[in-house]
Coordinates of N, CA, C and O and ligand atoms in Angstrom, one line a residue:
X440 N 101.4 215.9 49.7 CA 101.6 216.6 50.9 C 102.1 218.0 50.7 O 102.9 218.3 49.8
X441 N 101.8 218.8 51.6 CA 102.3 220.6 51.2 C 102.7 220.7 52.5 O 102.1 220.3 53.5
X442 N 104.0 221.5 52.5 CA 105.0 221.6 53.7 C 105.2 223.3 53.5 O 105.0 224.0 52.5
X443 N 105.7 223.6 55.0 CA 105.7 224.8 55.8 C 107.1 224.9 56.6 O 107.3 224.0 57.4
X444 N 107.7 225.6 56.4 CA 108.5 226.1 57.0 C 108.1 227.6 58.0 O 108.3 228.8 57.6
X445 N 107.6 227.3 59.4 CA 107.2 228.5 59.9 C 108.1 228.8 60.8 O 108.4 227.7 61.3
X446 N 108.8 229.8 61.3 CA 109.9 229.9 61.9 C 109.6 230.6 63.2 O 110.2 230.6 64.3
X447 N 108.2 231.4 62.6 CA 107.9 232.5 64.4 C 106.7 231.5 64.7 O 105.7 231.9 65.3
X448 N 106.8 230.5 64.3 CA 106.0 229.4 65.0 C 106.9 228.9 66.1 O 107.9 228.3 65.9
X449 N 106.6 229.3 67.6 CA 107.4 229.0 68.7 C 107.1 228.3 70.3 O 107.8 228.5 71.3
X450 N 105.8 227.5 70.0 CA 104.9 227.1 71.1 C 103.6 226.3 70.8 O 102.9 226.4 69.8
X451 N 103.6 225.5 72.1 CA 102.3 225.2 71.8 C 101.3 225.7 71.2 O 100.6 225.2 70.3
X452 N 101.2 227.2 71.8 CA 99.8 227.8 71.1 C 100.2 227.7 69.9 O 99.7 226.8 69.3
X453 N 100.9 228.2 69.5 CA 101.6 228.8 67.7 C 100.8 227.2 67.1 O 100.1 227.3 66.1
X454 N 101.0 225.8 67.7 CA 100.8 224.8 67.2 C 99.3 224.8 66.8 O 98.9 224.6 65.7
X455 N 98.4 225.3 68.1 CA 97.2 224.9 68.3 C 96.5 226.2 67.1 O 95.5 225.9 66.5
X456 N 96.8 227.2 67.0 CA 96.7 228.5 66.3 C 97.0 228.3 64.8 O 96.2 228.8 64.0
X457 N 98.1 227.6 64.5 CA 98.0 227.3 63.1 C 97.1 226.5 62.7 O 96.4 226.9 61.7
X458 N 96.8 224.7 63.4 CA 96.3 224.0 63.2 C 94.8 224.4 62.7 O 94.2 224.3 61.6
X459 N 94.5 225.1 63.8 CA 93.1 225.9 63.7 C 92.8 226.9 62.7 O 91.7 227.5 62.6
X460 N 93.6 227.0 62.2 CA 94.2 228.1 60.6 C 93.8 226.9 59.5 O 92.7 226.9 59.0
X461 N 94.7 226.0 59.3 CA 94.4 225.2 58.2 C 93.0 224.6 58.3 O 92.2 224.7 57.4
X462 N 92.7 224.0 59.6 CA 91.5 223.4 59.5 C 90.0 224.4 58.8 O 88.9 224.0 58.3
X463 N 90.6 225.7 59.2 CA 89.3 227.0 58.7 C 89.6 226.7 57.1 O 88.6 226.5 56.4
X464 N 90.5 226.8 56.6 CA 90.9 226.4 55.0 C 90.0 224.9 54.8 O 89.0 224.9 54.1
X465 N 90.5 223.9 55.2 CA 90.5 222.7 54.9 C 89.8 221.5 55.8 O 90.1 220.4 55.8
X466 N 89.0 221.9 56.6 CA 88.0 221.1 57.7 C 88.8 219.8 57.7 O 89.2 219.5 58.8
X467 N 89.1 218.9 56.8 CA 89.4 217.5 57.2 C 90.7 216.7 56.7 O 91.0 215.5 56.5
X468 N 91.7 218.6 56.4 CA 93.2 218.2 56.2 C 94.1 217.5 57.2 O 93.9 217.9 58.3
X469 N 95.0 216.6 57.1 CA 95.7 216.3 58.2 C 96.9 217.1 58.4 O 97.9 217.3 57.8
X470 N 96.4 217.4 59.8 CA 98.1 218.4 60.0 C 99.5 217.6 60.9 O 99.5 217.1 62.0
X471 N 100.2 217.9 60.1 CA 101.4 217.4 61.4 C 102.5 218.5 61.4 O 103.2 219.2 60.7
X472 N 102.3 218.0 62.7 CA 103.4 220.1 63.0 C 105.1 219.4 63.5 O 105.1 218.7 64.5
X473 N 106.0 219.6 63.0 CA 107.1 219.1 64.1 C 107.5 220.8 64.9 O 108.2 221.7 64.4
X474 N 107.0 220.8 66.0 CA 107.9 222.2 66.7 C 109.6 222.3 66.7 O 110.1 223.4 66.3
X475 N 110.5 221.3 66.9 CA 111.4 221.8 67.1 C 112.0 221.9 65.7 O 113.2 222.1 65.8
X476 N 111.4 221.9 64.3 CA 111.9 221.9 63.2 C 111.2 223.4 62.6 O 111.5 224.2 61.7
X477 N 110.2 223.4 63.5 CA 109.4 224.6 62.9 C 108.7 224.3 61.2 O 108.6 225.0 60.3
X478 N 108.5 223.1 61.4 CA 107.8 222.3 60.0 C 106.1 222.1 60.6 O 105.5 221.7 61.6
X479 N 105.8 222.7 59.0 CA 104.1 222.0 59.2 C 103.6 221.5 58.2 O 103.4 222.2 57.2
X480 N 103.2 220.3 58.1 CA 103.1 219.4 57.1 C 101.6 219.2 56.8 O 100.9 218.7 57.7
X481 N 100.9 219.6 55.4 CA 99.3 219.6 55.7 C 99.7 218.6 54.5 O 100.6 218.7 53.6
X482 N 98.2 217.2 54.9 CA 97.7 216.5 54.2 C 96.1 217.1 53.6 O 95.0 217.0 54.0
X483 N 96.4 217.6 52.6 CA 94.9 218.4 52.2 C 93.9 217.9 51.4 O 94.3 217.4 50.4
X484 N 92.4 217.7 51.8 CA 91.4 217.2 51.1 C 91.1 218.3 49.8 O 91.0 218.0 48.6
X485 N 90.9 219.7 50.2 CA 90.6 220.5 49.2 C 91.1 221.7 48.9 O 90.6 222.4 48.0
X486 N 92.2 222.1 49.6 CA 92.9 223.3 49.6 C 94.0 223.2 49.0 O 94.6 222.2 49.1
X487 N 94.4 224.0 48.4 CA 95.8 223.9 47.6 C 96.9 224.4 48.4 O 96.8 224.7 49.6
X488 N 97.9 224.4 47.6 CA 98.9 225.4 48.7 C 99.3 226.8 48.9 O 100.1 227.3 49.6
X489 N 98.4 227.3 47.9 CA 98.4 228.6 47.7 C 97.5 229.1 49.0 O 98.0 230.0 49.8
X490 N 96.2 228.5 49.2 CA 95.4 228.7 50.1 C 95.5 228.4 51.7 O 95.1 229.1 52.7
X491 N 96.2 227.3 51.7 CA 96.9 226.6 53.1 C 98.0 227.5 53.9 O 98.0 227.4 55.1
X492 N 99.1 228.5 53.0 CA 99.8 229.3 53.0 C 98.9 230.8 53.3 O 99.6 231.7 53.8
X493 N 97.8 231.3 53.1 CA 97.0 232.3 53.2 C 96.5 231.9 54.1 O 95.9 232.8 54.7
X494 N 96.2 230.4 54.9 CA 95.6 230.4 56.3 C 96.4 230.7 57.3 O 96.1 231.4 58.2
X495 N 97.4 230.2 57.2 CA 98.9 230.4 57.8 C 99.0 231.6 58.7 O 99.1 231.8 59.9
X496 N 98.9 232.8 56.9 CA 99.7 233.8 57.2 C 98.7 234.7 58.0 O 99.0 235.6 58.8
X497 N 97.2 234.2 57.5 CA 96.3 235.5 58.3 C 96.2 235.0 59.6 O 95.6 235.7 60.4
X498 N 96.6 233.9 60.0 CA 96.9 233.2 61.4 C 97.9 234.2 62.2 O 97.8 234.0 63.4
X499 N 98.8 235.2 61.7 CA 99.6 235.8 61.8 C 101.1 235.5 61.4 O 101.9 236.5 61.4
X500 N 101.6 234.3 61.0 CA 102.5 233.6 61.1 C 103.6 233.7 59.5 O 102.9 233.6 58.5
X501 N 104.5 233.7 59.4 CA 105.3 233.5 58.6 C 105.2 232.0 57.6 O 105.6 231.0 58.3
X502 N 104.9 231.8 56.9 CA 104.7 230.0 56.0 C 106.0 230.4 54.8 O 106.1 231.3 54.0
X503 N 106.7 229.5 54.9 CA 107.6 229.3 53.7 C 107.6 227.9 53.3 O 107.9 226.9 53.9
X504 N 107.1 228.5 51.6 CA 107.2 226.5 51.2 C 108.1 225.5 51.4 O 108.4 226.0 52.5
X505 N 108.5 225.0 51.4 CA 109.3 223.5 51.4 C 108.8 222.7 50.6 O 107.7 222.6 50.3
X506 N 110.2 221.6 50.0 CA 109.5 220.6 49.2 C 109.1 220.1 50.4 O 109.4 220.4 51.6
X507 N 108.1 218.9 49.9 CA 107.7 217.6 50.9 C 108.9 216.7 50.6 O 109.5 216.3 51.7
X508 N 109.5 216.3 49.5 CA 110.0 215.2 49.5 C 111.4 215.6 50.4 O 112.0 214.6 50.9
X509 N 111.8 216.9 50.7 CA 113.1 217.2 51.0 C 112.8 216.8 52.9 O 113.5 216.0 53.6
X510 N 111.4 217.5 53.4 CA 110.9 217.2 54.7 C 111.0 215.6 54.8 O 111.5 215.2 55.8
X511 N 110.8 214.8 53.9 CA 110.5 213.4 54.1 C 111.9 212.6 54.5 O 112.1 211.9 55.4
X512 N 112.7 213.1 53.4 CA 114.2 212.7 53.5 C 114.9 212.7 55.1 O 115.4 211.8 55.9
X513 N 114.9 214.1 55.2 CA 115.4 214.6 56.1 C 114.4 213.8 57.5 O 114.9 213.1 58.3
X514 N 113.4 214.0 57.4 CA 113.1 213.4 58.9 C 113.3 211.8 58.4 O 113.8 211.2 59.4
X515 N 113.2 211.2 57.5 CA 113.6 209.7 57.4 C 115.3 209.5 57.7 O 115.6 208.3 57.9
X516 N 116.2 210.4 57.7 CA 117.3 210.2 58.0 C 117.6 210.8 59.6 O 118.7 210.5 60.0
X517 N 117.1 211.2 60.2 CA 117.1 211.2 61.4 C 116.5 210.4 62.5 O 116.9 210.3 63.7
X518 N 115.2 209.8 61.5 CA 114.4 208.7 62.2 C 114.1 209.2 63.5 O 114.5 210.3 63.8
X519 N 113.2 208.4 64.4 CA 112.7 208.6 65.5 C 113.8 208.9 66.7 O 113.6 208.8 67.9
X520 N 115.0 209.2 66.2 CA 115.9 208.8 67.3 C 115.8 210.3 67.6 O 115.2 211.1 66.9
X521 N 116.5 210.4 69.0 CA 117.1 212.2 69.2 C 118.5 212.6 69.2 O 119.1 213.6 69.7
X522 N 118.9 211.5 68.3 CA 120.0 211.8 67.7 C 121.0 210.9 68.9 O 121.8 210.1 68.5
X523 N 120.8 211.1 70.1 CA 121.6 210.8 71.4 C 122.4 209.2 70.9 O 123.4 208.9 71.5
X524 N 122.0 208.5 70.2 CA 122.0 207.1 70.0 C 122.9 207.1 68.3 O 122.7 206.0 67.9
X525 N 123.7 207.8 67.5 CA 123.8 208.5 66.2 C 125.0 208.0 66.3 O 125.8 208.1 65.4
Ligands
CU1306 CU1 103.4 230.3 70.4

């Protein structure tokens, strides 16, 4: 998995705009966006991350790598909760 850190990602559009970014790279990558983390997580069939990050950016948008395993951690330690229950 190849992770994103986009930060002037700030809305739905920004969601639907990137998505539409990787999918022009990667037609049948899976994307998962968290908005309030400003994380974008692409599952890629043929694009590397070099390329996924150049969809990103001509999307307009800021992409900074991230590990995945550090994304995985972290949302596995916060789990589905919203914290309210912690
Ligand atoms: Cu937006």
């Amino acid at each position: 998995m190849q992770a994103f850190r986009v930060d002037d990602m700030t809305c739905g559009h920004c969601v639907s705009t990137i998505t539409r970014a990787i999918r022009g790279a990667d037609k049948d990558a899976k994307v998962t966006i968290d908005l309030s983390q400003h994380l974008v997580m692409v599952e890629p069939t043929e694009a590397d991350a070099q390329e996924l990050s150049d969809a990103i950016a001509e999307a307009g948008y800021t992409p900074v790598p991230v590990q995945a395993a550090t994304v995985v951690a972290k949302t596995a330690k916060t789990g589905g909760c919203c914290g309210c229950c912690g």
